[in-house]
Coordinates of C-alpha atoms in Angstrom, one line a residue:
M1 CA 125.6 60.6 208.9
I2 CA 122.4 63.7 208.1
I3 CA 123.5 67.1 207.4
V4 CA 120.9 70.0 207.8
E5 CA 122.0 73.2 206.3
A6 CA 120.3 76.7 204.8
A7 CA 120.2 76.2 201.2
D8 CA 119.5 77.5 197.6
P9 CA 115.8 75.9 196.6
R10 CA 117.6 76.7 193.3
H11 CA 120.3 74.2 193.3
P12 CA 120.0 71.6 190.8
E13 CA 119.9 68.7 193.5
A14 CA 117.6 70.8 195.7
S15 CA 115.1 71.8 193.0
A16 CA 114.9 68.0 191.4
L17 CA 113.4 67.1 194.6
L18 CA 111.1 70.1 195.0
R19 CA 109.7 69.1 191.5
A20 CA 109.4 65.2 192.1
S21 CA 107.4 66.5 195.4
H22 CA 105.7 69.2 193.2
A23 CA 104.6 66.3 190.8
L24 CA 103.6 63.9 193.3
M25 CA 100.8 66.5 194.9
E26 CA 99.3 67.5 191.8
S27 CA 99.6 63.3 190.9
L28 CA 96.8 63.0 194.7
F29 CA 95.2 66.2 194.9
P30 CA 93.3 68.4 193.1
P31 CA 94.7 71.5 191.6
E32 CA 92.6 73.6 193.6
D33 CA 94.0 71.9 196.6
N34 CA 97.6 72.3 196.2
F35 CA 99.5 75.5 198.1
F36 CA 103.2 73.8 197.5
L37 CA 105.4 76.6 197.2
D38 CA 107.1 77.5 193.7
I39 CA 111.1 77.2 193.6
D40 CA 111.2 80.9 192.6
A41 CA 108.6 81.4 196.2
L42 CA 111.1 79.1 198.5
C43 CA 113.3 82.0 197.3
A44 CA 111.5 85.1 198.8
P45 CA 112.9 87.1 202.1
D46 CA 110.4 85.6 204.0
I47 CA 111.8 81.9 203.6
R48 CA 114.5 80.3 205.3
F49 CA 114.9 77.4 203.1
F50 CA 117.0 73.9 204.4
A51 CA 118.6 70.9 202.5
A52 CA 119.3 67.7 204.4
R53 CA 122.8 66.5 203.2
S54 CA 124.1 62.6 203.4
A55 CA 127.1 61.3 201.9
A56 CA 127.5 64.9 199.7
R57 CA 124.5 64.4 197.8
I58 CA 121.0 66.8 198.8
V59 CA 118.3 64.3 199.9
G60 CA 115.6 65.9 201.5
T61 CA 114.3 69.6 201.6
G62 CA 112.4 71.5 204.2
A63 CA 111.3 75.0 204.9
L64 CA 110.2 77.8 207.4
A65 CA 107.7 80.9 206.0
L66 CA 108.2 83.9 208.3
R67 CA 104.8 84.5 209.2
D68 CA 102.9 86.9 211.6
G69 CA 102.7 85.6 214.9
Y70 CA 103.6 82.0 213.5
G71 CA 106.6 79.8 211.7
E72 CA 104.8 77.9 209.0
V73 CA 106.4 74.0 207.3
K74 CA 106.7 74.1 204.4
S75 CA 108.4 72.0 201.2
M76 CA 109.1 68.7 203.5
F77 CA 110.0 66.2 200.7
V78 CA 112.7 63.3 201.0
A79 CA 114.2 61.2 198.4
E80 CA 112.7 57.9 198.0
A81 CA 115.5 56.6 198.6
A82 CA 116.8 58.5 201.9
R83 CA 113.4 57.3 203.4
G84 CA 113.3 55.6 207.3
Q85 CA 116.4 57.1 207.8
G86 CA 115.5 60.5 210.0
V87 CA 116.1 62.8 207.1
A88 CA 112.2 64.0 207.6
D89 CA 113.5 64.3 211.4
A90 CA 116.6 66.4 211.4
L91 CA 114.9 68.3 209.0
L92 CA 112.0 69.2 211.1
R93 CA 114.4 69.9 214.3
Q94 CA 116.1 72.4 211.6
I95 CA 112.8 74.5 211.1
E96 CA 112.1 74.5 214.5
D97 CA 115.2 75.6 216.2
E98 CA 115.0 78.1 213.1
A99 CA 111.3 79.2 214.5
R100 CA 112.6 79.8 217.9
A101 CA 115.5 81.2 217.2
H102 CA 113.1 84.2 215.2
A103 CA 110.5 83.5 219.1
L104 CA 108.0 82.6 216.7
P105 CA 105.3 82.0 219.5
C106 CA 104.6 77.8 217.4
L107 CA 104.7 76.5 214.3
R108 CA 101.5 75.7 212.0
L109 CA 101.4 73.8 208.5
E110 CA 99.4 72.6 206.1
T111 CA 99.2 69.0 204.6
G112 CA 97.8 66.7 202.8
N113 CA 95.1 64.0 204.0
L114 CA 96.7 61.0 201.9
L115 CA 100.7 61.1 203.8
H116 CA 100.3 59.4 206.8
A117 CA 103.7 59.6 206.9
A118 CA 103.7 62.5 206.9
H119 CA 100.9 62.9 209.7
K120 CA 102.5 60.5 211.8
L121 CA 105.8 62.4 211.1
Y122 CA 104.5 65.2 212.4
A123 CA 102.6 63.8 215.6
R124 CA 106.0 62.1 216.7
H125 CA 107.0 66.4 216.9
G126 CA 104.1 67.4 218.6
F127 CA 102.1 68.3 216.6
A128 CA 98.2 68.4 216.6
R129 CA 95.5 69.3 214.0
R130 CA 93.9 73.0 213.8
G131 CA 91.5 74.0 211.4
P132 CA 92.5 76.2 208.9
F133 CA 95.0 79.8 209.0
G134 CA 96.0 81.8 207.6
D135 CA 94.9 82.1 203.8
Y136 CA 94.4 79.0 203.4
P137 CA 90.4 77.3 202.8
D138 CA 88.9 74.4 204.3
A139 CA 89.7 72.1 201.8
L140 CA 88.1 68.6 201.9
S141 CA 91.6 66.6 201.3
S142 CA 93.6 69.2 203.7
I143 CA 95.4 68.7 207.7
F144 CA 96.3 71.5 209.4
M145 CA 98.2 70.8 212.4
E146 CA 100.0 73.5 215.2
K147 CA 103.0 72.6 217.6
Q148 CA 103.5 75.4 220.3
L149 CA 107.1 76.5 220.6

């Protein structure tokens, strides 16, 4: 059973996953195309951070950044051993529920062009490609997506 709940990104298991995610992004994309939030930034008042647990262990993370007129999906990452078990789906549903609770009209996200499993996940949840938003540059390695709520 997967349980998704509000969590502290500084929890040792959550921060270990976040560091693994950051290392992966740094290995795949140039520094100027890495837009992940560091652990301290995920503690900001405009961020809702979630952890997915399975068998009492944190196996995934995700966050909602509350923006003016939309919510942004951030820090989606699932431990390699837990992939394919519905963890990312559960996290994304929680993020969407939180966005609806804040009466946000849509969710947006930026993801890397090499992250094909992420593209499939977001498409399965109703996200469609769009152009850059917010402060993001039109980076070659970025894919931008949006879902109306």
